[in-house]
PDB file of C-alpha atoms in Angstrom:
ATOM      1  CA  UNK D   1      81.277  38.569  58.300  1.00 46.00           C
ATOM      2  CA  UNK D   2      78.271  40.791  59.109  1.00 46.00           C
ATOM      3  CA  UNK D   3      74.925  39.697  60.555  1.00 46.00           C
ATOM      4  CA  UNK D   4      73.158  39.674  57.179  1.00 49.00           C
ATOM      5  CA  UNK D   5      75.823  37.394  55.725  1.00 57.00           C
ATOM      6  CA  UNK D   6      75.526  35.039  58.697  1.00 57.00           C
ATOM      7  CA  UNK D   7      71.726  34.863  58.291  1.00 59.00           C
ATOM      8  CA  UNK D   8      72.141  34.180  54.586  1.00 66.00           C
ATOM      9  CA  UNK D   9      74.615  31.354  55.241  1.00 69.00           C
ATOM     10  CA  UNK D  10      72.360  29.780  57.889  1.00 66.00           C
ATOM     11  CA  UNK D  11      69.198  29.946  55.775  1.00 72.00           C
ATOM     12  CA  UNK D  12      70.967  28.388  52.783  1.00 71.00           C
ATOM     13  CA  UNK D  13      72.974  25.814  54.706  1.00 82.00           C
ATOM     14  CA  UNK D  14      72.516  22.155  53.673  1.00 84.00           C
ATOM     15  CA  UNK D  15      72.444  21.389  57.424  1.00 87.00           C
ATOM     16  CA  UNK D  16      69.372  23.563  58.036  1.00 89.00           C
ATOM     17  CA  UNK D  17      66.803  20.719  57.598  1.00 91.00           C
ATOM     18  CA  UNK D  18      68.681  18.496  60.062  1.00 92.00           C
ATOM     19  CA  UNK D  19      69.024  21.370  62.530  1.00 91.00           C
ATOM     20  CA  UNK D  20      65.301  22.035  62.238  1.00 92.00           C
ATOM     21  CA  UNK D  21      64.446  18.402  63.004  1.00 94.00           C
ATOM     22  CA  UNK D  22      66.263  18.804  66.319  1.00 94.00           C
ATOM     23  CA  UNK D  23      64.949  22.311  67.002  1.00 92.00           C
ATOM     24  CA  UNK D  24      61.306  21.502  66.224  1.00 94.00           C
ATOM     25  CA  UNK D  25      61.527  18.333  68.315  1.00 95.00           C
ATOM     26  CA  UNK D  26      62.997  20.202  71.298  1.00 93.00           C
ATOM     27  CA  UNK D  27      60.395  22.928  70.868  1.00 90.00           C
ATOM     28  CA  UNK D  28      57.819  20.467  72.207  1.00 89.00           C
ATOM     29  CA  UNK D  29      59.121  20.353  75.802  1.00 88.00           C
ATOM     30  CA  UNK D  30      60.724  23.810  75.517  1.00 87.00           C
ATOM     31  CA  UNK D  31      58.235  26.014  73.591  1.00 81.00           C
ATOM     32  CA  UNK D  32      60.362  29.128  74.004  1.00 80.00           C
ATOM     33  CA  UNK D  33      62.720  27.928  71.253  1.00 78.00           C
ATOM     34  CA  UNK D  34      62.438  29.903  67.956  1.00 78.00           C
ATOM     35  CA  UNK D  35      61.623  26.914  65.746  1.00 83.00           C
ATOM     36  CA  UNK D  36      58.612  28.581  64.099  1.00 82.00           C
ATOM     37  CA  UNK D  37      60.574  31.705  63.186  1.00 80.00           C
ATOM     38  CA  UNK D  38      63.495  29.777  61.697  1.00 84.00           C
ATOM     39  CA  UNK D  39      61.270  27.318  59.826  1.00 87.00           C
ATOM     40  CA  UNK D  40      59.080  30.083  58.441  1.00 83.00           C
ATOM     41  CA  UNK D  41      62.117  32.089  57.317  1.00 82.00           C
ATOM     42  CA  UNK D  42      63.757  28.963  55.883  1.00 86.00           C
ATOM     43  CA  UNK D  43      60.676  28.373  53.761  1.00 88.00           C
ATOM     44  CA  UNK D  44      60.721  32.010  52.694  1.00 83.00           C
ATOM     45  CA  UNK D  45      64.363  31.822  51.640  1.00 83.00           C
ATOM     46  CA  UNK D  46      63.738  28.622  49.656  1.00 87.00           C
ATOM     47  CA  UNK D  47      60.723  30.146  47.906  1.00 86.00           C
ATOM     48  CA  UNK D  48      62.674  33.334  47.181  1.00 82.00           C
ATOM     49  CA  UNK D  49      65.369  31.204  45.496  1.00 84.00           C
ATOM     50  CA  UNK D  50      62.743  28.997  43.815  1.00 87.00           C
ATOM     51  CA  UNK D  51      64.553  26.042  45.380  1.00 89.00           C
ATOM     52  CA  UNK D  52      61.659  23.590  45.659  1.00 91.00           C
ATOM     53  CA  UNK D  53      63.982  20.765  46.617  1.00 92.00           C
ATOM     54  CA  UNK D  54      64.880  22.734  49.750  1.00 91.00           C
ATOM     55  CA  UNK D  55      61.178  23.348  50.382  1.00 93.00           C
ATOM     56  CA  UNK D  56      60.531  19.606  50.256  1.00 95.00           C
ATOM     57  CA  UNK D  57      63.381  18.909  52.691  1.00 95.00           C
ATOM     58  CA  UNK D  58      62.056  21.526  55.104  1.00 94.00           C
ATOM     59  CA  UNK D  59      58.568  19.984  54.919  1.00 95.00           C
ATOM     60  CA  UNK D  60      59.993  16.569  55.836  1.00 96.00           C
ATOM     61  CA  UNK D  61      62.188  18.076  58.569  1.00 95.00           C
ATOM     62  CA  UNK D  62      59.259  19.911  60.135  1.00 94.00           C
ATOM     63  CA  UNK D  63      57.026  16.834  60.087  1.00 95.00           C
ATOM     64  CA  UNK D  64      59.704  14.537  61.501  1.00 96.00           C
ATOM     65  CA  UNK D  65      60.662  17.028  64.199  1.00 95.00           C
ATOM     66  CA  UNK D  66      57.032  17.526  65.179  1.00 95.00           C
ATOM     67  CA  UNK D  67      56.278  13.839  65.569  1.00 96.00           C
ATOM     68  CA  UNK D  68      59.512  13.103  67.435  1.00 96.00           C
ATOM     69  CA  UNK D  69      58.912  16.007  69.805  1.00 95.00           C
ATOM     70  CA  UNK D  70      55.303  14.974  70.350  1.00 96.00           C
ATOM     71  CA  UNK D  71      56.379  11.438  71.211  1.00 95.00           C
ATOM     72  CA  UNK D  72      58.976  12.810  73.636  1.00 94.00           C
ATOM     73  CA  UNK D  73      56.424  14.865  75.552  1.00 93.00           C
ATOM     74  CA  UNK D  74      53.850  12.058  75.388  1.00 93.00           C
ATOM     75  CA  UNK D  75      56.413   9.840  77.112  1.00 92.00           C
ATOM     76  CA  UNK D  76      57.189  12.549  79.666  1.00 88.00           C
ATOM     77  CA  UNK D  77      53.463  12.944  80.286  1.00 87.00           C
ATOM     78  CA  UNK D  78      53.201   9.278  81.207  1.00 85.00           C
ATOM     79  CA  UNK D  79      55.839   9.752  83.898  1.00 80.00           C
ATOM     80  CA  UNK D  80      54.270  13.012  85.201  1.00 67.00           C
ATOM     81  CA  UNK D  81      57.594  14.810  85.368  1.00 64.00           C
ATOM     82  CA  UNK D  82      57.758  18.257  86.941  1.00 67.00           C
ATOM     83  CA  UNK D  83      58.717  19.801  83.603  1.00 59.00           C
ATOM     84  CA  UNK D  84      55.436  18.759  82.019  1.00 65.00           C
ATOM     85  CA  UNK D  85      53.181  19.013  85.079  1.00 67.00           C
ATOM     86  CA  UNK D  86      54.144  22.649  85.691  1.00 70.00           C
ATOM     87  CA  UNK D  87      53.146  23.750  82.181  1.00 67.00           C
ATOM     88  CA  UNK D  88      49.901  21.765  82.259  1.00 70.00           C
ATOM     89  CA  UNK D  89      48.873  23.385  85.541  1.00 70.00           C
ATOM     90  CA  UNK D  90      49.592  26.867  84.159  1.00 70.00           C
ATOM     91  CA  UNK D  91      47.449  26.230  81.074  1.00 63.00           C
ATOM     92  CA  UNK D  92      44.227  26.385  83.108  1.00 68.00           C
ATOM     93  CA  UNK D  93      41.135  26.303  80.846  1.00 70.00           C
ATOM     94  CA  UNK D  94      43.147  25.010  77.882  1.00 73.00           C
ATOM     95  CA  UNK D  95      44.305  22.019  79.920  1.00 79.00           C
ATOM     96  CA  UNK D  96      40.767  21.401  81.194  1.00 78.00           C
ATOM     97  CA  UNK D  97      39.330  21.365  77.675  1.00 79.00           C
ATOM     98  CA  UNK D  98      42.125  19.179  76.295  1.00 84.00           C
ATOM     99  CA  UNK D  99      41.756  16.707  79.165  1.00 84.00           C
ATOM    100  CA  UNK D 100      37.983  16.409  78.707  1.00 83.00           C
ATOM    101  CA  UNK D 101      38.346  15.994  74.931  1.00 87.00           C
ATOM    102  CA  UNK D 102      41.455  13.818  74.655  1.00 89.00           C
ATOM    103  CA  UNK D 103      39.996  10.351  75.295  1.00 84.00           C
ATOM    104  CA  UNK D 104      36.899  10.807  73.125  1.00 89.00           C
ATOM    105  CA  UNK D 105      38.299  13.038  70.355  1.00 91.00           C
ATOM    106  CA  UNK D 106      42.106  13.021  70.534  1.00 93.00           C
ATOM    107  CA  UNK D 107      42.461  14.263  66.962  1.00 93.00           C
ATOM    108  CA  UNK D 108      40.372  17.369  67.692  1.00 91.00           C
ATOM    109  CA  UNK D 109      42.241  18.034  70.935  1.00 90.00           C
ATOM    110  CA  UNK D 110      45.717  17.747  69.406  1.00 93.00           C
ATOM    111  CA  UNK D 111      44.984  19.714  66.233  1.00 91.00           C
ATOM    112  CA  UNK D 112      43.150  22.558  67.986  1.00 85.00           C
ATOM    113  CA  UNK D 113      45.692  22.897  70.788  1.00 85.00           C
ATOM    114  CA  UNK D 114      48.610  22.964  68.335  1.00 87.00           C
ATOM    115  CA  UNK D 115      47.797  26.577  67.426  1.00 81.00           C
ATOM    116  CA  UNK D 116      47.407  27.866  70.993  1.00 79.00           C
ATOM    117  CA  UNK D 117      50.548  29.248  72.716  1.00 73.00           C
ATOM    118  CA  UNK D 118      52.210  26.302  74.527  1.00 78.00           C
ATOM    119  CA  UNK D 119      49.280  24.158  73.378  1.00 83.00           C
ATOM    120  CA  UNK D 120      51.528  21.571  71.768  1.00 89.00           C
ATOM    121  CA  UNK D 121      53.280  20.883  75.064  1.00 90.00           C
ATOM    122  CA  UNK D 122      50.033  20.840  77.037  1.00 88.00           C
ATOM    123  CA  UNK D 123      48.078  18.611  74.651  1.00 91.00           C
ATOM    124  CA  UNK D 124      50.797  16.028  74.054  1.00 93.00           C
ATOM    125  CA  UNK D 125      51.612  15.864  77.765  1.00 91.00           C
ATOM    126  CA  UNK D 126      47.953  15.350  78.646  1.00 91.00           C
ATOM    127  CA  UNK D 127      47.716  12.632  75.992  1.00 92.00           C
ATOM    128  CA  UNK D 128      50.392  10.769  77.919  1.00 91.00           C
ATOM    129  CA  UNK D 129      48.893  11.508  81.326  1.00 87.00           C
ATOM    130  CA  UNK D 130      45.441  10.189  80.423  1.00 88.00           C
ATOM    131  CA  UNK D 131      46.955   7.033  78.949  1.00 88.00           C
ATOM    132  CA  UNK D 132      46.285   7.610  75.235  1.00 91.00           C
ATOM    133  CA  UNK D 133      48.088   4.734  73.542  1.00 92.00           C
ATOM    134  CA  UNK D 134      50.961   5.366  71.141  1.00 93.00           C
ATOM    135  CA  UNK D 135      48.971   3.544  68.471  1.00 93.00           C
ATOM    136  CA  UNK D 136      46.194   6.154  68.706  1.00 93.00           C
ATOM    137  CA  UNK D 137      48.505   9.053  69.453  1.00 95.00           C
ATOM    138  CA  UNK D 138      50.846   8.841  66.445  1.00 95.00           C
ATOM    139  CA  UNK D 139      48.172   9.265  63.691  1.00 95.00           C
ATOM    140  CA  UNK D 140      46.736  12.240  65.587  1.00 95.00           C
ATOM    141  CA  UNK D 141      50.225  13.700  65.974  1.00 95.00           C
ATOM    142  CA  UNK D 142      50.815  13.286  62.240  1.00 96.00           C
ATOM    143  CA  UNK D 143      47.560  15.110  61.475  1.00 95.00           C
ATOM    144  CA  UNK D 144      48.223  17.998  63.868  1.00 94.00           C
ATOM    145  CA  UNK D 145      51.845  18.243  62.696  1.00 94.00           C
ATOM    146  CA  UNK D 146      50.700  18.358  59.072  1.00 94.00           C
ATOM    147  CA  UNK D 147      48.183  21.115  59.823  1.00 92.00           C
ATOM    148  CA  UNK D 148      50.869  23.163  61.554  1.00 90.00           C
ATOM    149  CA  UNK D 149      53.303  22.427  58.727  1.00 91.00           C
ATOM    150  CA  UNK D 150      50.875  23.709  56.083  1.00 92.00           C
ATOM    151  CA  UNK D 151      50.381  26.886  58.101  1.00 88.00           C
ATOM    152  CA  UNK D 152      54.159  27.402  58.304  1.00 87.00           C
ATOM    153  CA  UNK D 153      54.506  26.680  54.580  1.00 91.00           C
ATOM    154  CA  UNK D 154      51.910  29.286  53.602  1.00 88.00           C
ATOM    155  CA  UNK D 155      53.443  31.845  55.967  1.00 82.00           C
ATOM    156  CA  UNK D 156      56.867  31.189  54.449  1.00 82.00           C
ATOM    157  CA  UNK D 157      55.470  31.590  50.939  1.00 86.00           C
ATOM    158  CA  UNK D 158      54.004  34.981  51.874  1.00 81.00           C
ATOM    159  CA  UNK D 159      57.277  35.971  53.526  1.00 75.00           C
ATOM    160  CA  UNK D 160      59.383  35.039  50.489  1.00 72.00           C
ATOM    161  CA  UNK D 161      59.543  38.509  48.882  1.00 73.00           C
ATOM    162  CA  UNK D 162      60.755  40.005  52.173  1.00 67.00           C
ATOM    163  CA  UNK D 163      63.571  37.483  52.601  1.00 62.00           C
ATOM    164  CA  UNK D 164      64.631  37.998  48.992  1.00 57.00           C
ATOM    165  CA  UNK D 165      65.507  41.599  49.893  1.00 58.00           C
ATOM    166  CA  UNK D 166      66.958  40.975  53.359  1.00 61.00           C
ATOM    167  CA  UNK D 167      67.146  37.709  55.328  1.00 56.00           C
ATOM    168  CA  UNK D 168      67.616  39.647  58.590  1.00 58.00           C
ATOM    169  CA  UNK D 169      64.397  41.567  58.037  1.00 60.00           C
ATOM    170  CA  UNK D 170      62.783  38.263  57.101  1.00 57.00           C
ATOM    171  CA  UNK D 171      63.776  36.763  60.454  1.00 59.00           C
ATOM    172  CA  UNK D 172      62.364  39.784  62.283  1.00 64.00           C
ATOM    173  CA  UNK D 173      59.124  39.667  60.321  1.00 61.00           C
ATOM    174  CA  UNK D 174      58.921  35.904  60.796  1.00 58.00           C
ATOM    175  CA  UNK D 175      59.279  36.313  64.571  1.00 60.00           C
ATOM    176  CA  UNK D 176      56.569  38.970  64.544  1.00 65.00           C
ATOM    177  CA  UNK D 177      54.232  36.826  62.442  1.00 62.00           C
ATOM    178  CA  UNK D 178      54.735  33.819  64.712  1.00 59.00           C
ATOM    179  CA  UNK D 179      53.984  35.898  67.808  1.00 64.00           C
ATOM    180  CA  UNK D 180      50.937  37.641  66.337  1.00 65.00           C
ATOM    181  CA  UNK D 181      49.354  34.521  64.908  1.00 61.00           C
ATOM    182  CA  UNK D 182      49.941  32.505  68.087  1.00 60.00           C
ATOM    183  CA  UNK D 183      48.376  35.320  70.106  1.00 64.00           C
ATOM    184  CA  UNK D 184      45.427  35.490  67.711  1.00 62.00           C
ATOM    185  CA  UNK D 185      44.769  31.762  68.079  1.00 59.00           C
ATOM    186  CA  UNK D 186      45.049  32.129  71.848  1.00 61.00           C
ATOM    187  CA  UNK D 187      42.564  35.010  71.955  1.00 68.00           C
ATOM    188  CA  UNK D 188      40.126  33.135  69.704  1.00 62.00           C
ATOM    189  CA  UNK D 189      40.344  30.090  71.943  1.00 62.00           C
ATOM    190  CA  UNK D 190      39.682  32.113  75.118  1.00 67.00           C
ATOM    191  CA  UNK D 191      36.682  33.851  73.550  1.00 69.00           C
ATOM    192  CA  UNK D 192      35.302  30.526  72.390  1.00 64.00           C
ATOM    193  CA  UNK D 193      35.719  29.012  75.844  1.00 63.00           C
ATOM    194  CA  UNK D 194      33.865  31.946  77.414  1.00 70.00           C
ATOM    195  CA  UNK D 195      31.006  31.539  74.956  1.00 70.00           C
ATOM    196  CA  UNK D 196      30.785  27.807  75.644  1.00 59.00           C
ATOM    197  CA  UNK D 197      30.694  28.484  79.394  1.00 64.00           C
ATOM    198  CA  UNK D 198      27.855  30.980  78.970  1.00 71.00           C
ATOM    199  CA  UNK D 199      25.914  28.482  76.857  1.00 62.00           C
ATOM    200  CA  UNK D 200      26.471  25.773  79.469  1.00 58.00           C
ATOM    201  CA  UNK D 201      25.290  28.079  82.245  1.00 65.00           C
ATOM    202  CA  UNK D 202      22.195  29.010  80.275  1.00 68.00           C
ATOM    203  CA  UNK D 203      21.372  25.383  79.531  1.00 64.00           C
ATOM    204  CA  UNK D 204      22.044  23.982  83.001  1.00 61.00           C
ATOM    205  CA  UNK D 205      21.874  26.674  85.687  1.00 54.00           C
ATOM    206  CA  UNK D 206      22.389  24.060  88.397  1.00 54.00           C
ATOM    207  CA  UNK D 207      25.901  23.356  87.131  1.00 47.00           C
ATOM    208  CA  UNK D 208      27.041  26.980  87.235  1.00 48.00           C
ATOM    209  CA  UNK D 209      29.562  26.414  90.017  1.00 51.00           C
ATOM    210  CA  UNK D 210      31.068  23.396  88.216  1.00 43.00           C
ATOM    211  CA  UNK D 211      31.411  25.232  84.868  1.00 45.00           C
ATOM    212  CA  UNK D 212      32.867  28.336  86.459  1.00 47.00           C
ATOM    213  CA  UNK D 213      35.504  26.209  88.176  1.00 46.00           C
TER     214      UNK D 213
END
C-alpha cells in the first residue's frame, strides 16, 4: 500500500473522529502535535466527498477534544507543574497580557490567545494558575474552542478541492496553512502589543520602565 492510499484510508476511517478527540486534547499540553493539520484535512476530505455526516462528527470531535484538553491544562496550571510553567515563562509578553486580562476578561484572554502559537497552552495554564474557577472557565473554553473550530471548518472547506485530487497534497497544504496562519496571528499580536506599549508610554511617561518590563 502506497502513501497516498494510506492517507486516503486514514482520512476516511470511521475511527478518525475518535482519534481526533484524543489528538486535539493532547495538543493542549503538547502543542507540537499535528492536530490542526489532520483536522483541517479531515474536513477537506469530508467536504470533497460531500459527506456532511462526517463533517458533523469532526465538529463534535474537535469541540470535545478542545474542552477536554483545556480542562487538562487548567488542572495542570493549578498544580504549577514544570511542563506548564516552562511554556508560560517562554511566552513572555503573551503570558503577561493573558495574566493581566484573565481575571477581569477571561473570555477575551482565552479566545484571543487560542490563535497565537502555543497560546492555547499558555492561556489555559494561566487560567489555572490565577485560580479561575472551573465554573467560569468551561463556558470560556467552549467559546474559544468554537471560534477555533469554525476557523478549522472554513479552512477545510477551502482545502476540499485539493484533497479531492490528492489527500497527500492536501495534508502538505494543510500543514502549510496551519503554520502560516498561526504565524500571521502571532505577528499581528506582537505588533498590537508594541502599539499598546507605545500608547501607554505616551499617556504615562512615568511608567515607562514598568511598561517596557
